[in-house]
Every structure is written in C-alpha cells, then in structure tokens.
Amino acid sequence: MMGAVLHTINIRLSPERMGHTIAHAEDKVILVSADFLPLLEQIRDSLGTVRRIVLLTDEPQTLQTSLRLDGEYEALLAGSVPLPDFPNFDENTRATTFYTTGTTGQPKGVFFSHRQIVLHTLAGVAALASNPVQGRFHREDVYMPITPMFHVHAWGIPYMATLLGVKQVYPGKYVPETLARLIHKEKVTFSHCVPTILHMLLTDPKCAGYDLSGWKVVVGGAALPRALCDTALDRGIDVFAGYGMSETCPILTLSHLSGAELTSDRETQTSLRTRTGKAMPMVRLRLIDEAGQTVPDDDRTPGALQVRAPWLTRSYLKDPEDKAGLWSEGWMNTGDAACRDSAGSLRITDRTKDVIKTGGEWISSLELEDIILRHPAAADAAVIARPDPRWGETPLALVVPRPEAVEPEREIVRHVKEFVTRGVLPKEAVLVRVRLVEAIPRTSVGKTDKLTLRAVYLDKDD
Ligand code: AMP
C-alpha cells in the first residue's frame, strides 16, 4: 500500500534460478531473514538492481555477513514516522509478483494488481465462508497456512483470514511435529497445504499422538489422492480439495460438500472431497475439444480447461506478446484436462502434457497414480508417458516400494489389471510397466517433478 510491488521469492529454487528471478523482476529492496543470508551471499552477482538489504532477525548482535546491510527491520520500523495516509493509487497498480515453480520449464513471473487481489479475497471469502458446515472458514477459526508465501501468496488465504479478522499462526519451517504441536497448542482449525505435506504429517510417528479431529484442511496444488483423503478422514480431519494455478491468483474451484452430502457414506464422501470441485464466484470455466467445441458435462468426456475470472495474470512478466500462449481469445489456457458433471463439479484428469495417449485412448496419469497408491506395497508413485512404437505411449509407473513389500512390481501390475477388469481404468492401462525407484523428485512446492522424471527415466527405461 506504499506503492511497492511485493515479490515473494521462491527460496526453494536453485540459487542460480532464484538469482535469475531477482534480476528479472528488477527487485530494489530485499527483506531477508537471517536464515537466508548465506543463500543471498551465494547469489550476490545477481543483485545488480538491489539498492537496499534489510535484515529480519531476533538476534542482530550475533550476525556475520559479507553483505552490506542497510539496517534491521524492527529497528528501522521503530525509528520511522508512520505515513499519515496511504498514497492514492489506481486500483490496477501492480501489487505482487512471483515466479511459477517450473513444473513445466523455466520459472516464469506472474503479477497481480490490488484490484485483482481484493476481488480474489472477496470471492474466496464468499466461497469458503458460505458453505453451511463442511470446510467452512469463519470468524472464530484459528488459521495456519502450510503453504509458502511464494506459492501464490500462500494461495491468497492470508488476505481472507485478515479480512475475517481471525487469529493467524505462522509456523516457519514445515517440520511435521512442529506443525502438529502448533495445531494442538494454538487450537488451529483451518489450514491448507499440498498433498505431500499432509502425507508427511499423517505418517510421521511423532505426530501420531496428536488429536487432529475437527481440523479443516484445503488440499491443492495437486490432486488429493483418495488414500490420503481416507487417512485424513480416519483422523477426523475435514479434508477437501481446491484447485488453481500460479497464473490464477490462485483459487478457481473448491470441493465443498453440501449439508446433505455430508451425511453420505464414506466412499461417496471420499469421491466428492477428492474431486476438483465447483467454480468459486466470478470464475467461468469451459472445457473444449481439439476443434474448440465445448464437451458435454457428462463427467466422462475430457476437454482442455480454460478459465475467465477478474484476477488472472494479464501475461507472464515481460512477455506482453504472450509468446508462451497463455491466452486464447480472452480465455486463459490452464494446460489441464478435465471432465465436468451436470452439477458443475470439475474433475481434473491430467495436465494436458501429462495425458498418456495409449492406442488413441487417454489414460489419466493422476488416476493411475491414485490407484497404485492404494496398494499397500507402494509408498509413493508417479506415472509418466513412455513413447511406444506400437501404442504411441504407454504408462510407466515409478514406484517407491514399502520395505516390507514382497514382489512389488508384479503385485502392482496385478492390482492395476484388477481395476481394468472392474472397468475403472481403460483396458490400455494393462500396458503399465512398473519400475522401482528410491524416491520421487518433487518441485519446490512439493509437486511431482515430471520434467525430471522424464529426463531421468525415459531413455534409461529399455
Ligand atoms: P502451480 O502454478 O505450480 O500451482 O501449478 C498449477 C497446476 O497444479 C494446475 O494447473 C494443475 O495441473 C495442478 N493442480 C493444482 N491443484 C490441483 C488439484 N486440486 N487437482 C489436480 N491438479 C491440481
């Protein structure tokens, strides 16, 4: 509100890429926590545009650094004269920028105006606070984000929490036990995170003794797997999915359950909670086929998902001509494929680039991952498309086996075939190949890093 643009730096990028984002955004002032000074020292050559470095620390005396610091935040604040009033800006003035994390290539900058953030905040509160019971975010909640600020302003939810005036808890580093302890001690009732973080928290033995019942958690950034949803429900957690992108500020849909749906059996609930959900107010979504025609809302026919909303990034930073192809005729291309049912509830079936096309049939890598993860032999899994001279592509499942698993490759193939027999998966899914790996690489925000997986495993596969 002083006219500066806030760039929340993605500190999980490699130092070179992080330096690139600072130089590309032409950052002028850096506010840095003492923890990250060594990282900043490492990329000092990228700080050409930076005029001031302000330190954030509780112990200024003990600090040693070769960087020239311009002061400590609290001390500067104490010595400053508050602005009598905020300057008047056009509501379209840029407020924030940050870089997408490279699930699909080099980091790209997106940016949002004050107007866009305010509209996203209002619509988010309208959506989250108006559901009668399930996943409702209200004035008496205690809020703790478990999504970094650099990931779309922690999904814009801190703004909503501030609008509602709720108590907010900021956890620092995401250590599962610390999170569980904070939830317990501060009586946290509302959070959001990517599936990996929730999985960490629910499988860490040190967290097993904490009562997490009643905790409401929006899971987004990637599909909420059924197995994870079930584990969370078993612990009494009110878990549900949200969907969006860096480019969309981010929230587009939420998988809230109505009062009536909340009384349905466990299996139905899991199906509803793991869907991608319905559009927030002021969001229009459409699904189109290759000819640009909208596909039917039959929950079966996938189409490329496009979106309109008043808070989408106008372009990537410094790409006003849209060389990246983000927009088509006033619609933003999400790069995701989805189906929609007649009630308007969306189900992402794939990133367009991740769709596995086997003999002309689409196999959803997300669905296959979800099914593989339901087998007790699989601790973690990711599915990528493997070029195949006969079928075009076939699915390659990279699976981290559990230590106690017996013949996990054979068992998982058998498990997949069972789902084909039951008609859950298309018959082409029997062509899946399983390869055991030690770990699945993740991007800086905890998503499966399919770029790396493709680079590492595709040519070595034969
Ligand atoms: P990012 O910009 O890094 O947040 O990535 C956005 C992408 O994450 C989307 O385009 C989707 O492919 C994926 N994504 C986010 N939320 C979900 C969800 N609930 N289900 C499936 N995919 C999701």
Coordinates of C-alpha atoms and ligand atoms in Angstrom, one line a residue:
M1 CA 0.0 0.0 0.0
M2 CA 3.0 2.3 -0.3
G3 CA 3.3 1.7 -4.0
A4 CA 5.9 -1.0 -3.9
V5 CA 5.5 -4.4 -5.6
L6 CA 5.9 -7.3 -3.3
H7 CA 8.0 -10.1 -4.8
T8 CA 7.8 -13.2 -2.6
I9 CA 11.0 -15.0 -3.5
N10 CA 10.8 -18.7 -4.1
I11 CA 13.6 -19.9 -1.8
R12 CA 13.4 -23.5 -2.9
L13 CA 14.6 -22.8 -6.4
S14 CA 18.2 -23.5 -7.1
P15 CA 20.4 -20.4 -6.1
E16 CA 21.0 -19.6 -9.8
R17 CA 17.3 -19.7 -10.6
M18 CA 16.5 -17.7 -7.5
G19 CA 19.1 -15.1 -8.6
H20 CA 17.5 -15.0 -12.0
T21 CA 14.1 -14.2 -10.6
I22 CA 15.5 -11.3 -8.5
A23 CA 17.3 -9.9 -11.6
H24 CA 14.4 -10.5 -13.9
A25 CA 11.9 -8.8 -11.6
E26 CA 14.4 -6.0 -11.0
D27 CA 14.0 -6.1 -7.2
K28 CA 15.2 -2.9 -5.5
V29 CA 14.9 -3.7 -1.8
I30 CA 15.4 -7.2 -0.2
L31 CA 14.0 -8.0 3.2
V32 CA 15.9 -11.1 4.3
S33 CA 15.6 -13.3 7.3
A34 CA 19.0 -14.1 8.9
D35 CA 18.4 -17.8 8.0
F36 CA 18.7 -16.9 4.3
L37 CA 21.8 -14.6 4.4
P38 CA 24.2 -17.4 3.3
L39 CA 21.9 -18.0 0.3
L40 CA 21.9 -14.3 -0.6
E41 CA 25.7 -14.2 -0.3
Q42 CA 25.9 -17.0 -2.8
I43 CA 23.9 -15.1 -5.4
R44 CA 25.4 -11.6 -4.8
D45 CA 26.2 -11.3 -8.5
S46 CA 22.5 -11.3 -9.3
L47 CA 21.8 -8.4 -7.0
G48 CA 22.6 -5.7 -9.6
T49 CA 19.3 -3.9 -9.3
V50 CA 19.1 -4.1 -5.5
R51 CA 19.7 -0.8 -3.6
R52 CA 18.9 -1.9 -0.1
I53 CA 19.1 -5.0 2.0
V54 CA 17.0 -5.1 5.2
L55 CA 17.6 -7.8 7.8
L56 CA 14.9 -9.6 9.7
T57 CA 16.2 -11.2 12.9
D58 CA 15.7 -11.6 16.6
E59 CA 19.4 -11.6 17.4
P60 CA 21.1 -8.8 15.4
Q61 CA 24.3 -8.9 17.6
T62 CA 25.4 -12.4 16.7
L63 CA 25.3 -11.9 12.9
Q64 CA 28.3 -12.2 10.5
T65 CA 27.9 -11.5 6.8
S66 CA 29.9 -10.1 3.9
L67 CA 26.8 -8.4 2.5
R68 CA 26.3 -4.7 3.2
L69 CA 23.1 -4.4 5.2
D70 CA 21.1 -1.3 5.5
G71 CA 19.5 -2.0 8.8
E72 CA 17.3 -4.3 10.8
Y73 CA 13.6 -4.3 10.1
E74 CA 12.3 -3.8 13.7
A75 CA 14.8 -1.1 14.5
L76 CA 14.1 0.7 11.2
L77 CA 10.3 0.5 11.9
A78 CA 10.7 1.8 15.5
G79 CA 12.7 4.8 14.1
S80 CA 10.3 5.6 11.3
V81 CA 7.4 8.1 11.1
P82 CA 4.2 6.3 10.0
L83 CA 2.7 7.6 6.8
P84 CA -0.1 10.0 7.7
D85 CA -2.2 8.4 4.9
F86 CA -1.6 5.8 2.1
P87 CA -0.9 7.4 -1.2
N88 CA -3.8 7.1 -3.7
F89 CA -3.2 4.6 -6.4
D90 CA -5.1 3.4 -9.4
E91 CA -6.6 0.0 -8.3
N92 CA -4.9 -1.5 -11.3
T93 CA -1.4 -0.7 -9.9
R94 CA 0.7 -3.9 -9.6
A95 CA 0.8 -5.2 -6.0
T96 CA 2.6 -8.5 -6.2
T97 CA 4.7 -10.7 -8.4
F98 CA 6.3 -14.1 -8.0
Y99 CA 7.6 -16.9 -10.2
T100 CA 6.0 -20.2 -11.0
T101 CA 8.0 -23.1 -10.0
G102 CA 8.9 -24.8 -13.2
T103 CA 6.7 -27.9 -13.3
T104 CA 6.7 -27.1 -17.0
G105 CA 10.0 -25.3 -17.6
Q106 CA 12.0 -22.2 -16.5
P107 CA 10.4 -20.1 -13.8
K108 CA 8.0 -17.5 -15.3
G109 CA 6.9 -14.4 -13.5
V110 CA 3.2 -13.6 -12.9
F111 CA 1.8 -10.5 -11.4
F112 CA -1.4 -9.2 -9.8
S113 CA -2.9 -5.8 -9.1
H114 CA -4.5 -4.5 -5.9
R115 CA -7.9 -4.8 -7.6
Q116 CA -7.3 -8.5 -8.5
I117 CA -6.2 -9.4 -5.0
V118 CA -9.1 -7.6 -3.4
L119 CA -11.6 -9.4 -5.8
H120 CA -10.0 -12.8 -5.3
T121 CA -10.1 -12.2 -1.5
L122 CA -13.8 -11.2 -1.5
A123 CA -14.8 -14.2 -3.8
G124 CA -12.7 -16.6 -1.7
V125 CA -14.4 -15.5 1.5
A126 CA -17.8 -15.7 -0.2
A127 CA -17.0 -19.3 -1.2
L128 CA -15.3 -20.5 1.9
A129 CA -17.5 -18.8 4.5
S130 CA -20.8 -19.6 2.9
N131 CA -20.7 -23.4 3.0
P132 CA -23.1 -24.4 5.8
V133 CA -20.9 -26.8 7.7
Q134 CA -18.1 -28.6 5.9
G135 CA -14.8 -26.8 5.3
R136 CA -16.3 -23.5 6.4
F137 CA -13.9 -20.7 7.2
H138 CA -15.4 -18.3 9.7
R139 CA -14.6 -15.5 12.2
E140 CA -13.9 -17.9 15.1
D141 CA -11.4 -20.1 13.3
V142 CA -7.7 -20.1 14.0
Y143 CA -5.8 -20.1 10.8
M144 CA -2.4 -21.6 10.0
P145 CA -1.2 -21.7 6.4
I146 CA 1.1 -24.6 5.5
T147 CA 1.8 -23.3 2.0
P148 CA 4.7 -20.9 1.5
M149 CA 4.1 -17.2 0.8
F150 CA 6.0 -17.6 -2.5
H151 CA 3.4 -20.0 -3.7
V152 CA 0.7 -17.6 -4.9
H153 CA 0.7 -15.5 -1.7
A154 CA 0.0 -18.7 0.3
W155 CA -3.0 -19.2 -2.1
G156 CA -4.3 -15.7 -1.1
I157 CA -5.8 -17.2 2.1
P158 CA -3.9 -14.9 4.5
Y159 CA -5.7 -12.0 2.9
M160 CA -9.0 -13.8 3.5
A161 CA -8.0 -14.5 7.1
T162 CA -7.2 -10.9 7.6
L163 CA -10.5 -9.8 6.1
L164 CA -12.3 -12.1 8.5
G165 CA -10.1 -10.9 11.4
V166 CA -9.1 -14.4 12.6
K167 CA -6.1 -15.4 14.7
Q168 CA -3.3 -16.4 12.4
V169 CA -0.4 -18.8 13.2
Y170 CA 2.7 -18.8 11.0
P171 CA 4.7 -22.0 11.5
G172 CA 8.2 -21.2 10.0
K173 CA 9.8 -24.3 8.6
Y174 CA 7.5 -27.2 7.9
V175 CA 8.6 -29.8 10.4
P176 CA 5.7 -32.3 10.9
E177 CA 6.0 -32.5 14.7
T178 CA 6.2 -28.7 15.0
L179 CA 3.1 -28.4 12.8
A180 CA 1.2 -30.9 14.9
R181 CA 2.3 -29.2 18.1
L182 CA 1.2 -25.8 16.9
I183 CA -2.2 -27.2 15.8
H184 CA -2.7 -28.6 19.2
K185 CA -1.3 -25.6 21.2
E186 CA -2.8 -22.8 19.3
K187 CA -6.1 -24.7 18.6
V188 CA -5.7 -24.3 14.8
T189 CA -8.9 -25.1 13.0
F190 CA -8.2 -24.1 9.4
S191 CA -5.2 -24.7 7.1
H192 CA -4.2 -25.5 3.6
C193 CA -1.3 -27.4 2.0
V194 CA -0.2 -29.6 -0.9
P195 CA -0.8 -33.4 -0.5
T196 CA 2.9 -34.1 0.3
I197 CA 2.8 -32.0 3.4
L198 CA -0.4 -33.6 4.7
H199 CA 1.0 -37.0 3.9
M200 CA 4.2 -36.2 5.9
L201 CA 2.2 -35.1 8.9
L202 CA -0.1 -38.1 8.9
T203 CA 2.7 -40.7 8.5
D204 CA 5.2 -39.2 10.9
P205 CA 5.1 -41.4 14.1
K206 CA 6.0 -38.3 16.2
C207 CA 2.6 -36.8 15.2
A208 CA 0.6 -39.9 15.9
G209 CA -0.4 -38.9 19.4
Y210 CA -1.9 -35.5 18.4
D211 CA -5.6 -35.1 18.2
L212 CA -6.3 -33.6 14.8
S213 CA -10.0 -34.0 14.7
G214 CA -12.0 -31.0 13.6
W215 CA -9.1 -29.5 11.7
K216 CA -10.3 -28.2 8.3
V217 CA -7.7 -28.6 5.5
V218 CA -7.9 -27.5 1.9
V219 CA -5.5 -29.6 -0.2
G220 CA -4.5 -28.2 -3.5
G221 CA -1.6 -27.7 -5.8
A222 CA -2.0 -31.3 -6.9
A223 CA -4.9 -33.8 -6.8
L224 CA -5.9 -35.0 -3.4
P225 CA -5.3 -38.8 -3.6
R226 CA -8.2 -41.0 -2.3
A227 CA -5.8 -42.9 0.0
L228 CA -4.6 -39.7 1.7
C229 CA -8.2 -38.4 1.9
D230 CA -9.2 -41.6 3.7
T231 CA -6.3 -41.5 6.1
A232 CA -7.2 -37.9 7.0
L233 CA -10.9 -38.7 7.4
D234 CA -9.9 -41.5 9.7
R235 CA -8.1 -39.0 11.9
G236 CA -11.2 -36.8 12.0
I237 CA -9.8 -34.2 9.7
D238 CA -12.2 -32.3 7.4
V239 CA -10.1 -32.5 4.3
F240 CA -11.2 -31.4 0.8
A241 CA -9.6 -30.3 -2.5
G242 CA -9.1 -26.9 -4.0
Y243 CA -7.7 -26.2 -7.5
G244 CA -5.9 -23.3 -9.0
M245 CA -2.7 -22.1 -10.6
S246 CA 0.0 -19.5 -10.1
E247 CA -1.4 -17.7 -13.0
T248 CA -4.9 -17.6 -11.5
C249 CA -4.2 -15.9 -8.1
P250 CA -4.8 -18.9 -7.5
I251 CA -8.2 -20.4 -6.4
L252 CA -10.6 -21.4 -9.1
T253 CA -12.6 -24.3 -7.6
L254 CA -13.3 -25.9 -4.2
S255 CA -14.7 -29.4 -3.5
H256 CA -17.1 -28.4 -0.7
L257 CA -19.8 -30.8 0.4
S258 CA -23.3 -29.6 0.9
G259 CA -25.1 -30.3 4.1
A260 CA -26.9 -33.3 2.5
E261 CA -23.7 -34.7 1.0
L262 CA -22.1 -34.6 4.4
T263 CA -24.4 -37.4 5.6
S264 CA -23.4 -39.7 2.7
D265 CA -21.3 -42.9 3.2
R266 CA -17.5 -42.8 3.4
E267 CA -16.9 -43.9 -0.2
T268 CA -19.2 -41.2 -1.6
Q269 CA -17.6 -38.6 0.6
T270 CA -14.1 -39.5 -0.4
S271 CA -15.2 -39.3 -4.1
L272 CA -16.7 -35.8 -3.5
R273 CA -13.9 -34.5 -1.4
T274 CA -11.2 -35.6 -3.9
R275 CA -13.0 -34.1 -6.9
T276 CA -11.6 -30.8 -8.2
G277 CA -14.8 -29.1 -7.2
K278 CA -17.0 -26.3 -8.3
A279 CA -16.1 -22.8 -9.5
M280 CA -15.8 -20.0 -7.0
P281 CA -18.0 -16.9 -7.5
M282 CA -16.8 -14.9 -10.5
V283 CA -15.0 -17.8 -12.1
R284 CA -16.1 -19.2 -15.5
L285 CA -14.7 -22.4 -16.7
R286 CA -15.1 -24.1 -20.0
L287 CA -13.9 -27.4 -21.4
I288 CA -13.1 -27.7 -25.1
D289 CA -12.1 -30.4 -27.5
E290 CA -9.4 -30.2 -30.2
A291 CA -11.8 -28.5 -32.6
G292 CA -12.6 -25.8 -30.0
Q293 CA -16.1 -27.2 -29.3
T294 CA -17.3 -27.4 -25.7
V295 CA -17.5 -31.0 -24.5
P296 CA -20.6 -32.4 -22.7
D297 CA -20.9 -32.2 -18.9
D298 CA -21.2 -35.9 -18.6
D299 CA -18.2 -36.4 -16.2
R300 CA -16.7 -38.7 -18.8
T301 CA -15.5 -36.6 -21.8
P302 CA -12.3 -34.7 -21.0
G303 CA -11.6 -31.4 -22.6
A304 CA -8.9 -28.7 -22.3
L305 CA -9.8 -26.5 -19.4
Q306 CA -10.0 -22.7 -20.0
V307 CA -10.9 -20.0 -17.5
R308 CA -12.1 -16.4 -17.2
A309 CA -12.0 -14.5 -13.9
P310 CA -11.2 -10.9 -13.0
W311 CA -8.0 -12.0 -11.2
L312 CA -5.9 -13.8 -13.8
T313 CA -2.4 -12.7 -14.6
R314 CA -2.5 -10.5 -17.7
S315 CA 0.7 -12.1 -19.0
Y316 CA 3.9 -13.6 -17.9
L317 CA 6.2 -10.8 -16.7
K318 CA 8.0 -9.2 -19.6
D319 CA 6.1 -11.4 -22.1
P320 CA 3.3 -8.9 -23.2
E321 CA 3.0 -10.6 -26.6
D322 CA 2.2 -13.9 -24.9
K323 CA 4.8 -16.0 -26.6
A324 CA 4.1 -18.6 -24.0
G325 CA 0.5 -19.0 -25.4
L326 CA -1.2 -18.4 -22.0
W327 CA -4.3 -16.8 -23.6
S328 CA -6.7 -17.7 -26.4
E329 CA -9.5 -15.3 -27.4
G330 CA -10.0 -13.9 -23.9
W331 CA -9.7 -17.3 -22.2
M332 CA -6.7 -18.4 -20.2
N333 CA -5.4 -21.9 -21.1
T334 CA -4.8 -23.8 -17.9
G335 CA -2.9 -26.7 -19.6
D336 CA -5.1 -29.0 -17.6
A337 CA -7.6 -31.6 -19.0
A338 CA -10.8 -32.1 -17.0
C339 CA -14.3 -33.5 -17.1
R340 CA -17.4 -31.9 -15.5
D341 CA -20.6 -33.4 -14.2
S342 CA -24.0 -32.0 -14.7
A343 CA -23.9 -30.3 -11.2
G344 CA -20.9 -28.3 -12.4
S345 CA -18.3 -30.2 -10.4
L346 CA -15.0 -30.5 -12.1
R347 CA -12.6 -33.4 -12.1
I348 CA -9.0 -32.7 -13.4
T349 CA -7.9 -35.8 -15.3
D350 CA -4.5 -34.6 -16.2
R351 CA -2.2 -31.8 -17.1
T352 CA -2.5 -31.7 -20.9
K353 CA 1.1 -32.5 -21.2
D354 CA 0.8 -35.4 -18.8
V355 CA -2.0 -37.2 -20.5
I356 CA -0.9 -40.6 -21.6
K357 CA -2.4 -41.5 -25.0
T358 CA -2.3 -45.2 -25.5
G359 CA -3.6 -46.5 -28.7
G360 CA -5.8 -43.4 -29.1
E361 CA -7.3 -43.8 -25.6
W362 CA -6.5 -41.3 -22.8
I363 CA -5.2 -42.7 -19.6
S364 CA -5.0 -40.3 -16.8
S365 CA -1.6 -40.5 -15.1
L366 CA -3.3 -39.0 -12.0
E367 CA -5.9 -41.7 -11.8
L368 CA -3.3 -44.4 -12.3
E369 CA -1.1 -42.9 -9.6
D370 CA -4.1 -42.7 -7.2
I371 CA -4.9 -46.4 -7.9
I372 CA -1.3 -47.6 -7.5
L373 CA -1.0 -45.7 -4.2
R374 CA -4.0 -47.7 -2.8
H375 CA -1.8 -50.8 -3.0
P376 CA 0.0 -51.4 0.3
A377 CA 3.3 -52.2 -1.5
A378 CA 3.5 -48.6 -2.8
A379 CA 4.9 -45.9 -0.5
D380 CA 5.0 -43.3 -3.3
A381 CA 4.3 -43.3 -7.1
A382 CA 4.4 -41.2 -10.2
V383 CA 3.3 -42.1 -13.7
I384 CA 4.7 -40.7 -16.9
A385 CA 4.1 -41.5 -20.6
R386 CA 6.7 -43.7 -22.2
P387 CA 7.0 -43.5 -26.0
D388 CA 6.0 -46.8 -27.6
P389 CA 6.2 -47.6 -31.3
R390 CA 3.0 -49.6 -31.2
W391 CA 0.8 -47.8 -28.9
G392 CA 2.1 -44.2 -29.2
E393 CA 2.6 -44.0 -25.5
T394 CA 2.3 -46.4 -22.6
P395 CA 2.3 -45.7 -18.9
L396 CA 5.5 -46.0 -16.9
A397 CA 4.9 -46.2 -13.2
L398 CA 7.8 -45.2 -11.0
V399 CA 7.1 -46.7 -7.6
V400 CA 8.9 -46.4 -4.2
P401 CA 8.1 -49.7 -2.6
R402 CA 7.5 -50.1 1.1
P403 CA 10.3 -52.0 2.8
E404 CA 8.1 -55.0 3.7
A405 CA 6.7 -55.3 0.2
V406 CA 7.0 -58.7 -1.5
E407 CA 7.4 -58.7 -5.3
P408 CA 6.0 -55.2 -5.5
E409 CA 6.4 -54.9 -9.3
R410 CA 4.3 -58.0 -10.0
E411 CA 1.8 -57.1 -7.3
I412 CA 1.2 -53.6 -8.6
V413 CA 0.7 -54.7 -12.2
R414 CA -1.8 -57.3 -10.9
H415 CA -3.5 -54.6 -8.9
V416 CA -3.8 -52.3 -11.9
K417 CA -5.2 -55.1 -14.0
E418 CA -7.8 -55.7 -11.4
F419 CA -9.0 -52.1 -11.8
V420 CA -9.1 -52.6 -15.6
T421 CA -11.2 -55.7 -15.1
R422 CA -13.6 -53.7 -12.9
G423 CA -13.8 -51.1 -15.6
V424 CA -12.3 -48.4 -13.6
L425 CA -9.4 -47.9 -15.9
P426 CA -9.4 -48.2 -19.7
K427 CA -8.1 -51.5 -20.9
E428 CA -5.0 -50.0 -22.3
A429 CA -3.8 -49.5 -18.7
V430 CA -2.8 -53.1 -18.6
L431 CA 0.2 -52.0 -20.6
V432 CA 1.6 -50.3 -17.5
R433 CA 5.2 -51.0 -16.7
V434 CA 6.4 -50.7 -13.1
R435 CA 9.9 -49.6 -12.2
L436 CA 11.1 -49.4 -8.6
V437 CA 12.8 -46.3 -7.6
E438 CA 14.3 -44.9 -4.3
A439 CA 12.4 -41.6 -4.4
I440 CA 10.1 -39.4 -6.4
P441 CA 11.6 -36.0 -7.0
R442 CA 9.3 -33.0 -6.1
T443 CA 9.3 -29.4 -7.3
S444 CA 10.0 -26.6 -4.9
V445 CA 6.3 -26.6 -3.9
G446 CA 6.2 -30.3 -3.3
K447 CA 4.6 -31.5 -6.6
T448 CA 5.8 -34.5 -8.5
D449 CA 8.5 -33.2 -10.8
K450 CA 7.6 -34.9 -14.0
L451 CA 10.2 -33.0 -16.0
T452 CA 12.9 -34.6 -14.0
L453 CA 11.3 -38.0 -14.0
R454 CA 11.0 -37.9 -17.8
A455 CA 14.6 -36.7 -18.1
V456 CA 15.9 -39.4 -15.8
Y457 CA 13.9 -42.4 -16.6
L458 CA 12.7 -42.3 -20.1
D459 CA 15.8 -43.1 -22.1
K460 CA 17.1 -45.5 -19.4
D461 CA 13.9 -47.5 -19.4
D462 CA 14.7 -50.0 -22.1
Ligands
AMP1 P1 1.2 -24.2 -9.8 O1 1.0 -23.0 -10.7 O2 2.6 -24.6 -9.6 O3 0.4 -24.0 -8.5 O4 0.5 -25.4 -10.6 C1 -0.8 -25.4 -11.0 C2 -1.2 -26.7 -11.5 O5 -1.2 -27.7 -10.4 C3 -2.5 -26.8 -12.2 O6 -2.5 -26.3 -13.5 C4 -2.8 -28.3 -12.0 O7 -2.2 -29.0 -13.0 C5 -2.2 -28.7 -10.7 N1 -3.2 -28.6 -9.7 C6 -3.5 -27.7 -8.7 N2 -4.5 -28.1 -7.9 C7 -4.9 -29.3 -8.4 C8 -6.0 -30.2 -8.0 N3 -6.8 -29.9 -7.0 N4 -6.1 -31.3 -8.7 C9 -5.3 -31.6 -9.7 N5 -4.3 -30.8 -10.1 C10 -4.1 -29.6 -9.5

